[in-house]
Coordinates of C-alpha atoms and ligand atoms in Angstrom, one line a residue:
X18 CA -27.1 -29.9 -29.7
X19 CA -25.8 -32.4 -26.9
X20 CA -28.1 -33.7 -24.8
X21 CA -27.5 -34.7 -21.3
X22 CA -27.0 -38.7 -21.3
X23 CA -30.4 -39.0 -18.9
X24 CA -32.1 -36.7 -20.6
X25 CA -31.9 -38.0 -24.2
X26 CA -35.2 -38.2 -26.1
X27 CA -36.7 -41.0 -28.3
X28 CA -34.0 -42.2 -30.2
X29 CA -32.2 -45.1 -28.9
X30 CA -29.4 -43.6 -26.2
X31 CA -26.7 -45.6 -27.9
X32 CA -27.1 -43.5 -31.0
X33 CA -27.5 -40.2 -29.6
X34 CA -23.9 -39.6 -28.1
X35 CA -22.1 -41.1 -31.3
X36 CA -24.0 -38.4 -33.1
X37 CA -22.0 -35.7 -31.2
X38 CA -18.7 -36.8 -33.0
X39 CA -20.5 -35.3 -36.3
X40 CA -19.5 -31.9 -35.1
X41 CA -16.0 -33.3 -35.8
X42 CA -16.5 -33.5 -39.2
X43 CA -15.8 -29.9 -40.1
X44 CA -12.6 -30.1 -38.3
X45 CA -11.8 -33.2 -40.3
X46 CA -13.0 -32.0 -43.7
X47 CA -10.5 -29.3 -43.5
X48 CA -7.8 -31.8 -44.2
X49 CA -9.3 -33.5 -47.3
X50 CA -6.0 -34.5 -48.7
X51 CA -5.0 -36.5 -45.7
X52 CA -8.4 -38.1 -45.1
X53 CA -8.8 -39.3 -48.6
X54 CA -5.0 -40.7 -48.5
X55 CA -6.2 -42.5 -45.4
X56 CA -9.3 -43.7 -47.2
X57 CA -7.0 -45.2 -49.8
X58 CA -4.6 -46.8 -47.7
X59 CA -7.4 -48.5 -45.6
X60 CA -9.1 -49.8 -48.7
X61 CA -5.6 -51.2 -50.0
X62 CA -5.0 -52.6 -46.4
X63 CA -8.3 -54.3 -46.1
X64 CA -8.1 -55.6 -49.6
X65 CA -4.9 -57.3 -48.6
X66 CA -5.9 -58.6 -45.3
X67 CA -8.9 -60.2 -47.0
X68 CA -6.5 -61.9 -49.6
X69 CA -4.2 -63.4 -47.1
X70 CA -6.6 -66.3 -46.1
X71 CA -7.1 -66.9 -49.6
X72 CA -3.4 -67.2 -50.5
X73 CA -3.2 -69.1 -47.2
X74 CA -5.7 -72.0 -48.5
X75 CA -4.0 -72.0 -52.0
X76 CA -0.5 -72.5 -50.2
X77 CA -2.0 -75.6 -48.3
X78 CA -3.8 -77.2 -51.1
X79 CA -1.0 -76.8 -53.8
X80 CA 1.9 -75.9 -52.0
X81 CA 1.8 -79.0 -50.0
X82 CA -0.6 -81.8 -51.8
X83 CA 0.9 -81.7 -55.2
X84 CA 4.4 -81.7 -53.8
X85 CA 5.8 -80.0 -57.2
X86 CA 8.8 -77.7 -56.4
X87 CA 7.7 -75.1 -58.9
X88 CA 4.0 -74.8 -57.3
X89 CA 5.2 -74.4 -53.8
X90 CA 7.5 -71.7 -54.8
X91 CA 4.5 -69.9 -56.5
X92 CA 2.3 -70.3 -53.5
X93 CA 4.8 -69.0 -50.8
X94 CA 5.7 -66.3 -53.3
X95 CA 2.2 -65.2 -53.6
X96 CA 1.7 -65.3 -49.9
X97 CA 4.8 -63.1 -49.2
X98 CA 3.9 -60.4 -51.7
X99 CA 0.2 -60.2 -50.2
X100 CA 2.1 -59.8 -46.8
X101 CA 4.2 -57.0 -48.0
X102 CA 1.4 -55.3 -49.5
X103 CA -0.3 -55.1 -46.2
X104 CA 2.4 -54.3 -44.4
X105 CA 3.0 -51.3 -46.5
X106 CA -0.9 -50.2 -46.7
X107 CA -0.8 -50.8 -43.0
X108 CA 2.2 -48.3 -42.4
X109 CA 0.3 -45.9 -44.9
X110 CA -2.8 -46.1 -43.1
X111 CA -1.3 -45.5 -39.8
X112 CA 0.5 -42.4 -40.7
X113 CA -2.3 -40.7 -42.6
X114 CA -4.9 -41.4 -39.6
X115 CA -2.2 -40.3 -36.9
X116 CA -1.3 -36.9 -38.5
X117 CA -5.0 -36.3 -39.5
X118 CA -5.6 -37.0 -35.8
X119 CA -2.9 -34.7 -34.5
X120 CA -4.1 -31.8 -37.0
X121 CA -7.6 -32.0 -36.2
X122 CA -7.3 -31.9 -32.6
X123 CA -4.7 -29.0 -32.8
X124 CA -7.4 -27.2 -35.0
X125 CA -10.0 -28.1 -32.1
X126 CA -7.8 -26.9 -29.3
X127 CA -7.2 -23.7 -31.2
X128 CA -10.8 -23.1 -32.0
X129 CA -12.0 -23.8 -28.3
X130 CA -9.1 -21.7 -27.0
X131 CA -10.0 -19.0 -29.0
X132 CA -13.4 -18.9 -28.3
X133 CA -13.1 -19.5 -24.5
X134 CA -10.5 -16.4 -24.2
X135 CA -13.1 -14.2 -25.9
X136 CA -16.1 -15.3 -23.7
X137 CA -17.7 -12.4 -21.5
X138 CA -16.7 -12.6 -18.1
X139 CA -20.0 -13.7 -16.7
X140 CA -19.4 -16.8 -18.5
X141 CA -15.8 -17.3 -16.6
X142 CA -17.4 -16.4 -13.3
X143 CA -19.6 -19.3 -13.9
X144 CA -17.2 -21.6 -14.9
X145 CA -14.2 -22.8 -13.1
X146 CA -10.9 -22.3 -15.3
X147 CA -9.5 -25.8 -14.2
X148 CA -12.6 -27.4 -15.7
X149 CA -12.1 -25.4 -18.8
X150 CA -8.5 -26.4 -19.0
X151 CA -9.6 -30.1 -18.3
X152 CA -11.8 -29.7 -21.5
X153 CA -8.8 -28.3 -23.5
X154 CA -6.5 -31.0 -22.8
X155 CA -8.3 -34.2 -21.5
X156 CA -11.4 -34.1 -23.8
X157 CA -9.3 -32.9 -26.8
X158 CA -6.7 -35.8 -26.1
X159 CA -9.4 -38.3 -26.1
X160 CA -10.5 -37.0 -29.5
X161 CA -6.8 -37.5 -30.7
X162 CA -7.2 -41.1 -29.6
X163 CA -10.2 -41.3 -31.4
X164 CA -9.2 -39.9 -34.9
X165 CA -5.8 -41.3 -34.7
X166 CA -6.8 -45.1 -33.9
X167 CA -10.3 -45.6 -32.6
X168 CA -12.1 -44.1 -35.8
X169 CA -9.6 -46.1 -37.9
X170 CA -10.0 -49.3 -36.2
X171 CA -13.7 -48.7 -36.5
X172 CA -14.2 -48.3 -40.0
X173 CA -11.5 -50.9 -40.9
X174 CA -13.3 -53.5 -38.6
X175 CA -16.4 -52.8 -40.3
X176 CA -14.9 -53.3 -43.7
X177 CA -13.0 -56.3 -42.9
X178 CA -16.2 -57.5 -41.2
X179 CA -18.2 -57.1 -44.4
X180 CA -15.4 -58.5 -46.4
X181 CA -14.9 -61.6 -44.6
X182 CA -18.4 -62.1 -44.1
X183 CA -18.7 -62.2 -48.0
X184 CA -15.9 -64.5 -48.4
X185 CA -17.0 -66.9 -45.8
X186 CA -19.9 -67.5 -48.2
X187 CA -17.8 -67.6 -51.1
X188 CA -15.7 -70.4 -49.3
X189 CA -18.3 -72.3 -47.6
X190 CA -22.0 -71.2 -47.9
X191 CA -23.2 -74.2 -45.5
X192 CA -20.3 -73.3 -42.9
X193 CA -20.9 -69.7 -43.1
X194 CA -24.7 -69.9 -42.3
X195 CA -23.4 -71.6 -39.1
X196 CA -21.2 -68.7 -38.3
X197 CA -24.1 -66.1 -39.0
X198 CA -26.1 -67.9 -36.2
X199 CA -23.2 -66.9 -33.8
X200 CA -22.6 -63.3 -34.5
X201 CA -26.0 -61.7 -33.7
X202 CA -25.7 -63.7 -30.2
X203 CA -22.2 -61.8 -30.1
X204 CA -23.4 -58.3 -31.0
X205 CA -26.3 -58.1 -28.6
X206 CA -24.6 -57.9 -25.2
X207 CA -22.1 -55.6 -27.0
X208 CA -25.0 -52.9 -27.6
X209 CA -26.7 -53.7 -24.1
X210 CA -23.3 -53.1 -22.6
X211 CA -22.3 -50.1 -24.5
X212 CA -25.7 -48.3 -23.6
X213 CA -24.9 -48.6 -19.9
X214 CA -21.2 -47.4 -20.6
X215 CA -22.3 -44.1 -22.3
X216 CA -23.7 -43.1 -19.0
X217 CA -21.1 -43.9 -16.8
X218 CA -18.1 -42.7 -19.1
X219 CA -19.7 -38.9 -18.8
X220 CA -20.0 -39.1 -15.1
X221 CA -16.4 -40.3 -15.3
X222 CA -15.1 -37.8 -16.9
X223 CA -17.0 -35.2 -14.8
X224 CA -15.3 -36.5 -11.7
X225 CA -12.0 -36.0 -13.5
X226 CA -12.6 -32.7 -13.9
X227 CA -13.6 -31.9 -10.5
X228 CA -10.4 -33.1 -9.4
X229 CA -8.3 -31.3 -12.0
X230 CA -10.0 -27.9 -11.0
X231 CA -9.6 -28.6 -7.4
X232 CA -6.0 -28.7 -7.9
X233 CA -5.7 -25.7 -10.4
X234 CA -7.5 -23.8 -7.9
X235 CA -5.3 -24.4 -4.7
X236 CA -2.1 -24.8 -6.4
X237 CA -2.9 -21.2 -7.8
X238 CA -3.2 -20.1 -4.0
X239 CA -0.4 -22.1 -2.5
X240 CA 0.3 -19.0 -0.3
X241 CA -3.2 -18.5 0.9
X242 CA -3.1 -22.5 1.7
X243 CA 0.1 -22.7 3.4
X244 CA -0.5 -19.4 5.2
X245 CA -3.6 -21.2 6.8
X246 CA -1.7 -24.5 7.2
X247 CA -4.4 -26.2 5.2
X248 CA -2.1 -28.7 3.3
X249 CA -3.4 -31.7 5.0
X250 CA -7.1 -30.2 4.7
X251 CA -6.2 -29.6 0.7
X252 CA -4.6 -33.3 0.6
X253 CA -7.4 -34.5 2.0
X254 CA -10.1 -33.1 -0.4
X255 CA -7.7 -33.7 -3.5
X256 CA -7.4 -37.4 -2.4
X257 CA -11.2 -37.7 -1.9
X258 CA -12.0 -36.0 -5.2
X259 CA -9.7 -38.7 -6.8
X260 CA -11.4 -41.9 -5.1
X261 CA -14.6 -40.6 -6.3
X262 CA -13.1 -40.1 -9.8
X263 CA -11.6 -43.6 -9.5
X264 CA -14.9 -45.3 -8.2
X265 CA -16.8 -43.6 -11.1
X266 CA -13.8 -45.0 -13.3
X267 CA -14.1 -48.3 -12.0
X268 CA -17.7 -48.7 -12.8
X269 CA -16.8 -47.9 -16.4
X270 CA -13.9 -50.1 -16.7
X271 CA -15.9 -53.0 -15.2
X272 CA -18.8 -52.6 -17.4
X273 CA -16.3 -52.6 -20.5
X274 CA -14.3 -55.6 -19.4
X275 CA -17.4 -57.5 -19.0
X276 CA -18.4 -56.6 -22.8
X277 CA -15.1 -57.6 -23.9
X278 CA -14.9 -60.7 -22.2
X279 CA -18.6 -61.8 -23.3
X280 CA -18.0 -60.6 -26.6
X281 CA -14.7 -62.9 -27.1
X282 CA -16.2 -65.9 -25.8
X283 CA -19.4 -65.6 -28.0
X284 CA -17.1 -65.3 -31.0
X285 CA -14.9 -68.0 -30.5
X286 CA -17.5 -70.3 -29.0
X287 CA -19.4 -69.6 -32.6
X288 CA -15.8 -70.5 -34.5
X289 CA -15.5 -73.8 -32.5
X290 CA -18.8 -74.7 -33.5
X291 CA -18.2 -74.2 -36.8
X292 CA -14.8 -75.7 -37.0
X293 CA -16.1 -78.9 -35.4
X294 CA -18.6 -79.5 -38.1
X295 CA -15.7 -78.4 -40.8
X296 CA -13.7 -80.8 -39.3
X297 CA -16.1 -83.5 -40.1
X298 CA -16.4 -82.2 -43.8
X299 CA -12.8 -82.6 -44.1
X300 CA -12.5 -86.1 -43.0
X301 CA -15.4 -87.1 -45.0
X302 CA -13.7 -85.6 -47.9
X303 CA -16.7 -83.0 -48.8
X304 CA -14.1 -80.4 -48.4
X305 CA -10.3 -79.7 -48.9
X306 CA -8.0 -78.9 -45.6
X307 CA -6.9 -75.7 -47.5
X308 CA -10.5 -74.6 -47.8
X309 CA -11.1 -75.0 -44.4
X310 CA -8.1 -73.3 -43.3
X311 CA -8.9 -70.3 -45.6
X312 CA -12.5 -70.5 -44.0
X313 CA -11.0 -70.5 -40.3
X314 CA -8.9 -67.5 -41.2
X315 CA -11.9 -65.6 -42.7
X316 CA -13.9 -66.4 -39.7
X317 CA -10.9 -65.2 -37.4
X318 CA -10.5 -62.2 -39.2
X319 CA -14.5 -61.5 -39.1
X320 CA -14.6 -62.3 -35.3
X321 CA -11.7 -60.2 -34.4
X322 CA -13.1 -57.1 -36.3
X323 CA -16.4 -57.4 -34.0
X324 CA -14.3 -57.9 -31.0
X325 CA -12.4 -54.7 -32.2
X326 CA -15.8 -53.1 -33.0
X327 CA -17.1 -53.9 -29.7
X328 CA -13.9 -52.4 -27.9
X329 CA -13.8 -49.2 -30.0
X330 CA -17.6 -48.6 -29.7
X331 CA -17.1 -47.9 -26.3
X332 CA -14.3 -45.8 -26.6
X333 CA -16.1 -44.1 -29.4
X334 CA -18.9 -43.2 -26.9
X335 CA -16.4 -41.9 -24.4
X336 CA -15.0 -39.5 -27.1
X337 CA -18.6 -38.5 -28.3
X338 CA -19.0 -37.5 -24.4
X339 CA -15.8 -35.3 -24.6
X340 CA -16.9 -34.0 -28.2
X341 CA -20.2 -33.0 -26.4
X342 CA -18.8 -31.2 -23.8
X343 CA -16.5 -29.3 -26.3
X344 CA -19.4 -28.4 -28.5
X345 CA -21.2 -27.2 -25.7
X346 CA -18.4 -24.7 -25.0
X347 CA -18.3 -23.7 -28.6
X348 CA -22.1 -23.4 -28.5
X349 CA -21.5 -20.8 -25.9
X350 CA -22.2 -17.2 -27.1
X351 CA -20.7 -14.3 -25.8
X352 CA -22.9 -12.1 -23.8
X353 CA -20.6 -9.3 -24.7
X354 CA -19.8 -8.7 -28.3
X355 CA -19.5 -6.1 -30.9
X356 CA -22.6 -4.9 -32.8
X357 CA -22.9 -5.8 -36.5
X358 CA -22.2 -2.1 -37.5
X359 CA -20.0 -0.5 -34.4
X360 CA -20.0 3.0 -34.1
X361 CA -16.1 4.3 -34.1
X362 CA -15.0 6.4 -30.9
X363 CA -13.8 10.1 -32.2
X364 CA -10.0 10.2 -32.5
X365 CA -8.5 11.4 -30.4
X366 CA -10.5 9.9 -27.8
X367 CA -11.3 12.9 -25.2
X368 CA -11.9 10.5 -22.1
X369 CA -15.4 11.8 -21.3
X370 CA -17.2 9.6 -19.1
X371 CA -21.0 9.0 -18.2
X372 CA -22.8 6.5 -16.3
X373 CA -26.3 7.5 -16.7
X374 CA -28.9 5.6 -14.0
X375 CA -27.0 2.5 -14.3
X376 CA -28.4 -0.4 -12.2
X377 CA -26.8 -3.5 -12.5
X378 CA -26.7 -6.9 -10.5
X379 CA -24.3 -10.1 -11.1
X380 CA -26.1 -12.6 -12.8
X381 CA -25.7 -14.8 -9.9
X382 CA -27.2 -12.6 -7.6
X383 CA -30.5 -11.3 -9.0
X384 CA -31.6 -9.7 -5.7
X385 CA -28.7 -8.1 -5.1
X386 CA -27.9 -4.9 -7.2
X387 CA -24.1 -4.3 -7.3
X388 CA -24.9 -0.6 -8.5
X389 CA -28.1 1.0 -8.1
X390 CA -29.5 4.2 -10.0
X391 CA -25.6 5.1 -10.1
X392 CA -24.8 8.6 -12.2
X393 CA -21.6 9.9 -12.6
X394 CA -20.2 12.2 -15.4
X395 CA -16.3 12.3 -15.2
X396 CA -15.0 15.2 -17.6
X397 CA -12.0 14.8 -20.0
X398 CA -8.8 15.0 -17.8
X399 CA -10.4 15.1 -14.6
X400 CA -9.1 12.9 -11.5
X401 CA -11.9 11.1 -9.6
X402 CA -11.4 8.9 -6.6
X403 CA -13.8 6.5 -5.8
X404 CA -14.1 5.9 -1.8
X405 CA -16.3 3.6 -0.1
X406 CA -16.5 0.4 2.2
X407 CA -15.7 -3.0 0.4
X408 CA -18.5 -4.3 -1.4
X409 CA -19.8 -0.9 -2.1
X410 CA -19.7 -1.4 -6.0
X411 CA -16.5 0.7 -7.0
X412 CA -14.5 -2.4 -9.0
X413 CA -18.6 -2.9 -10.6
X414 CA -18.0 0.7 -12.0
X415 CA -14.6 -0.3 -13.6
X416 CA -16.4 -3.4 -14.9
X417 CA -19.0 -1.5 -16.4
X418 CA -16.7 1.0 -18.2
X419 CA -14.3 -1.9 -19.4
X420 CA -18.0 -3.3 -20.6
X421 CA -17.0 -6.9 -18.7
X422 CA -21.0 -6.8 -18.1
X423 CA -23.8 -4.6 -19.7
X424 CA -26.0 -2.8 -17.1
X425 CA -29.7 -3.8 -16.6
X426 CA -30.8 -0.3 -16.8
X427 CA -29.3 2.7 -17.7
X428 CA -26.6 3.7 -20.1
X429 CA -22.7 3.9 -19.9
X430 CA -21.1 6.0 -22.7
X431 CA -17.8 7.4 -23.4
X432 CA -17.5 10.4 -25.4
X433 CA -21.2 10.4 -25.8
X434 CA -21.1 6.9 -27.5
X435 CA -23.0 4.0 -25.6
X436 CA -20.6 1.3 -25.1
X437 CA -23.0 -1.2 -26.4
X438 CA -22.6 0.7 -29.9
X439 CA -18.8 0.2 -29.8
X440 CA -16.6 -2.7 -30.5
X441 CA -15.2 -3.8 -27.1
X442 CA -11.6 -4.4 -28.5
X443 CA -11.8 -0.4 -29.6
X444 CA -13.4 0.7 -26.1
X445 CA -10.8 -1.3 -24.2
X446 CA -7.9 0.1 -26.5
X447 CA -8.7 3.4 -25.1
X448 CA -8.9 2.2 -21.2
X449 CA -5.6 1.4 -19.3
X450 CA -6.3 -0.5 -16.2
X451 CA -3.8 -0.9 -13.1
X452 CA -5.6 -3.5 -10.9
X453 CA -5.0 -4.2 -7.3
X454 CA -3.1 -7.3 -8.0
X455 CA -1.4 -7.1 -11.2
X456 CA -1.3 -10.2 -13.4
X457 CA 2.5 -10.8 -13.8
X458 CA 2.9 -13.7 -16.8
X459 CA 5.3 -16.2 -16.7
X460 CA 7.8 -14.5 -19.1
X461 CA 10.4 -11.8 -18.8
X462 CA 9.8 -8.4 -17.6
X463 CA 10.2 -6.8 -21.0
X464 CA 7.6 -8.8 -22.5
X465 CA 5.4 -8.6 -19.4
X466 CA 5.6 -4.7 -19.9
X467 CA 5.2 -5.1 -23.6
X468 CA 1.8 -6.5 -22.9
X469 CA 0.6 -3.0 -22.5
X470 CA 1.4 -2.5 -26.4
X471 CA 2.8 -5.4 -28.1
X472 CA 4.6 -3.5 -30.9
X473 CA 6.5 -1.2 -28.3
X474 CA 10.1 -0.9 -29.2
X475 CA 12.9 -1.7 -26.8
X476 CA 13.6 2.2 -26.1
X477 CA 9.8 2.7 -25.6
X478 CA 9.6 -0.2 -23.3
X479 CA 12.8 1.6 -21.6
X480 CA 11.3 5.2 -21.4
X481 CA 8.2 3.5 -19.9
X482 CA 10.3 1.8 -17.2
X483 CA 11.9 4.9 -16.1
X484 CA 8.6 6.6 -16.0
X485 CA 7.2 4.1 -13.6
X486 CA 10.2 4.6 -11.7
X487 CA 11.2 1.0 -12.0
X488 CA 14.4 1.6 -13.6
X489 CA 16.4 1.1 -10.1
X490 CA 14.8 -2.1 -9.2
X491 CA 15.0 -3.6 -12.9
X492 CA 18.7 -2.5 -13.0
X493 CA 19.2 -4.9 -9.9
X494 CA 17.6 -7.8 -11.5
X495 CA 20.0 -10.7 -12.9
X496 CA 19.4 -9.8 -16.3
X497 CA 17.7 -6.6 -16.2
X498 CA 14.5 -6.5 -18.7
X499 CA 15.4 -10.3 -19.8
X500 CA 14.9 -11.5 -16.4
X501 CA 12.2 -14.4 -16.1
X502 CA 9.6 -13.0 -13.5
X503 CA 8.5 -16.4 -12.5
X504 CA 4.8 -17.3 -12.3
X505 CA 2.6 -14.6 -11.3
X506 CA 5.6 -12.5 -10.5
X507 CA 6.8 -14.5 -7.7
X508 CA 10.2 -13.0 -7.9
X509 CA 8.8 -9.4 -7.5
X510 CA 7.5 -7.5 -4.4
X511 CA 4.1 -6.1 -4.2
X512 CA 5.5 -2.6 -5.0
X513 CA 7.8 -3.7 -7.9
X514 CA 4.6 -5.5 -9.3
X515 CA 2.7 -2.4 -9.3
X516 CA 5.4 -0.6 -11.2
X517 CA 5.5 -3.2 -13.7
X518 CA 1.9 -2.7 -14.3
X519 CA 2.2 1.1 -14.1
X520 CA 4.9 1.0 -17.1
X521 CA 2.2 -1.4 -19.1
X522 CA -0.5 1.2 -18.7
X523 CA 2.0 3.8 -19.6
X524 CA 3.3 2.1 -22.8
X525 CA -0.5 1.4 -23.6
X526 CA -0.8 5.6 -23.1
X527 CA -4.6 5.0 -23.3
X528 CA -6.7 8.4 -22.7
X529 CA -8.8 6.7 -20.0
X530 CA -7.1 5.2 -16.7
X531 CA -8.6 3.0 -14.2
X532 CA -6.4 2.5 -11.1
X533 CA -7.2 0.3 -8.3
X534 CA -4.8 1.2 -5.7
X535 CA -2.9 -1.5 -3.5
X536 CA -4.5 -1.5 -0.1
X537 CA -1.4 -3.7 1.1
X538 CA 1.0 -1.2 2.8
X539 CA 4.4 -0.5 1.2
X540 CA 7.8 0.4 2.8
X541 CA 8.2 4.1 2.4
X542 CA 10.6 3.9 -0.5
X543 CA 8.5 1.8 -2.5
X544 CA 5.4 3.8 -1.5
X545 CA 6.9 7.1 -2.9
X546 CA 8.2 5.3 -6.1
X547 CA 4.9 4.0 -6.7
X548 CA 3.3 7.4 -6.1
X549 CA 5.5 9.1 -8.0
X550 CA 4.9 6.8 -10.9
X551 CA 1.2 6.9 -10.6
X552 CA 1.3 10.9 -10.7
X553 CA 3.1 10.5 -14.2
X554 CA 0.7 8.0 -15.1
X555 CA -2.4 9.8 -14.3
X556 CA -1.2 13.1 -16.2
X557 CA -3.4 14.4 -18.9
X558 CA -5.6 11.3 -18.6
X559 CA -9.3 11.1 -17.6
X560 CA -8.5 8.8 -14.4
X561 CA -11.1 7.0 -12.3
X562 CA -9.4 5.6 -9.0
X563 CA -10.3 3.4 -6.2
X564 CA -8.4 5.1 -3.6
X565 CA -6.7 3.9 -0.4
X566 CA -4.1 6.6 -0.1
X567 CA -4.3 10.0 1.5
X568 CA -1.8 11.5 -1.2
X569 CA -4.4 10.1 -4.0
X570 CA -7.5 11.7 -2.2
X571 CA -5.8 14.9 -1.7
X572 CA -4.6 15.1 -5.5
X573 CA -8.1 14.1 -6.7
X574 CA -10.4 16.7 -8.5
X575 CA -13.4 15.2 -7.0
X576 CA -14.0 12.4 -4.3
X577 CA -17.1 10.2 -4.6
X578 CA -18.2 8.1 -1.6
X579 CA -20.3 5.2 -2.4
X580 CA -22.1 2.7 -0.2
X581 CA -24.6 -0.1 -1.6
X582 CA -24.0 0.6 -5.1
X583 CA -25.3 4.4 -4.8
X584 CA -23.3 7.6 -4.4
X585 CA -23.7 9.0 -1.0
X586 CA -21.5 12.1 -1.1
X587 CA -19.4 14.1 -3.4
X588 CA -16.7 16.8 -2.9
X589 CA -13.3 17.4 -1.9
X590 CA -11.5 15.9 1.0
X591 CA -12.1 18.7 3.6
X592 CA -15.6 19.4 2.6
X593 CA -16.4 15.8 3.0
X594 CA -14.2 15.3 6.4
X595 CA -16.6 18.8 7.4
X596 CA -19.8 16.7 6.7
X597 CA -18.9 14.2 9.2
X598 CA -20.5 11.5 7.4
X599 CA -19.4 7.6 6.0
X600 CA -16.4 9.6 4.7
X601 CA -15.2 10.9 7.5
X602 CA -15.5 7.7 9.0
X603 CA -13.8 5.8 6.4
X604 CA -10.8 8.4 6.3
X605 CA -10.5 8.0 10.1
X606 CA -10.1 4.2 9.9
X607 CA -7.9 4.2 6.3
X608 CA -6.2 7.5 5.5
X609 CA -5.6 9.1 8.9
X610 CA -3.7 7.3 11.9
Ligands
ADP27 P1 -15.9 -2.8 -4.2 O1 -14.9 -2.8 -5.3 O2 -16.3 -1.5 -3.5 O3 -15.5 -3.7 -3.0 P2 -17.4 -4.7 -5.9 O4 -17.8 -3.7 -6.8 O5 -16.5 -5.7 -6.1 O6 -17.2 -3.7 -4.5 O7 -18.7 -5.6 -5.5 C1 -19.9 -4.7 -5.2 C2 -20.9 -6.1 -5.2 O8 -21.2 -6.8 -6.0 C3 -20.8 -6.6 -3.6 O9 -21.8 -7.1 -3.2 C4 -20.0 -8.2 -4.4 O10 -20.3 -9.2 -3.5 C5 -20.9 -8.3 -5.7 N1 -19.8 -8.8 -6.6 C6 -18.8 -8.4 -7.3 N2 -18.2 -9.0 -8.1 C7 -19.1 -10.3 -8.2 C8 -19.1 -11.2 -9.2 N3 -18.3 -11.4 -10.0 N4 -20.5 -12.4 -9.0 C9 -21.3 -12.0 -8.2 N5 -21.0 -10.7 -7.6 C10 -20.2 -9.9 -7.6

C-alpha cells in the first residue's frame, strides 16, 4: 500500500516512497533476459571503470619514468584496451536498460489502461478522466526515465562507489582514511534534502495533474466554452492552474538544486584536502606520482558516483511518487464484476425485464435516492416509454439494467436471472443502447458502426446503414463509409449521429433495446428518417425508451410516468391525458405545441 507522504508511519519517510518502486518488480521480472543482460553489461563497465585509474597510474610511473619505448607502448596500449572495453560495455548497458525501460513502461501502461477501462462507472464518476490520462502518460513517462536511466545510474553509482572505495584503500590506506571522513559529511545533507523533496514532489505532480484535467475537460467542451464566450475565463483558469504547478515545481527544483550544490562542494572539498596531503607525500618521496594520480582518479570516480547518487535519489523519489499513484489505481477493485460462477442467460434471450422494489442512490449522494422502491415489469417484445421531468430517474433505470451500478435494495432481473449472478459482459451483449448523445469515435464511419459488432462483414454494415436510413447521407460523404468522422463526430449533424448510433445498434442485434431519444429538434426530413430508423430498430425487441417525441409515446405499448425516482402513473396516451396529472402537464409542454 502506498501511504500519502504526510501520513507515513514509523519507518523513516525517505525509505517509504522508494519502497513503492518495489511494485515495479513484477513488470521488470517479466523481461528477465534483458534484465540479466543489463546486469552483466553493468558489471563489465564497472570493472572497466575501476581498472582505468590503475592503468593510468601504471602509465605515469612506467610510461614516463623509465623512458623505455617498449614500456611506453605497453602502458598506453593497456590504457587504450581498457577504454575500448569500457566503451563497449557502456554501450551494451545503455542498450539493454533503455530497451528494458521501454518494455516495462509499455506493459505498465497496458495493464493500467486495461484496468481503468474495466472499472465501474462509480469510479469514473469519482475520477476526472484528465487525471487518469495524466497518470497513464506523465507518471508512466517518469517511470520510463527511472528504469531507462535512473535505476541504471543508481546501481552503477553504488557499484563504482564501493569499488573505488576499496581501490582507494588498496592504493593508499592513509589518504583513504582521510577521504572517508569527508564522505559522511557529504551524505548527511543529501539524505536530509531528499526527505524534504519527497513531500514536495508529490504535491508538484498533483498540481500538474490538476492543470491537465482542466485542459482536458474544457478542450472536450469547446462549443460550450465558446457559446458562453468564456475563452478568457478558461484561459485565466488554466493559466492560474499552471502558475500553481510551476510554483510547486519551483520549490522542488530549488530544493534539488541546493542538495546538488552542497553535495558537490562537500565531495570536492574533501578531495582537495586529500590532494593537498598527497602532494606533500609525493614531494617528500613517500609516494610515486603515478600512485597519487591513480588515487585522485579513484577519488574522483567515487565522489562522482556519490554526487550522481544524490541526484538520482531525488528522481527515484519522484518516480516512487508516480508509481505510488499508479499502484493506487491498480489496487482499485471494480465495484461491478462477474461472480465466480456466473449464471448464463437462456439462449436465445427473451428480453423479459424486471425491476423489483429497486432503491438506488448514487454513491456521492447518499441522502437523495435516484430510484425509490421502483418496480417495473417489461414483457418480452413490449415497448415501454419512460416519461418524466428531468432528474426523475429515467437514465438511472438504464444504468441499473446495464448494471453500471448495483441497487442498494431490491433486484434487477433479465429473463428471471438476477443481474448480479451474470457476467456483466454477457448481460451487456444482450442489450443495445442508443444514447441521447451518441459517442462517435475519431475514426471512419464504417468502424464507428462496426463498434456494435466487431466481426460484422462489410455487407452487414451496408445493410445496417440502409435499415438505419443512413444510406443517403453516407452516400453524400466524400469517401462514403471510409470517411473519417472527426473527433466526436464533429463532421456530422445531430440527426446523422443518431442514425450512426442506430446502425450500430442494428448491427449488434441485441434482444433488449435501451433508447434515449434526443431532445434536440431535428429538421422535418431528418426527424422522419430517424423515426423510421427507430421503428425498424425496435421491431421484435423489448424496448425501453426515454421518450421525447409524440410519435414514440403514441406507438408505445405502455407509458410509465416517473417523478422523484418513483412511478406516478402508467397507461396509454389517451388514458394518461384524461387523468390530467403530471403526464398531461408534460405532454402539453413537450409533445403538443
Ligand atoms: P433523468 O434521466 O430522469 O433526467 P437521472 O436518472 O439522470 O434522471 O437522475 C436521477 C437523479 O440522480 C437526479 O437527481 C440526478 O441528479 C442524480 N444523478 C444522476 N446521475 C448521477 C451521478 N452520476 N452521480 C450522482 N448523481 C446522479
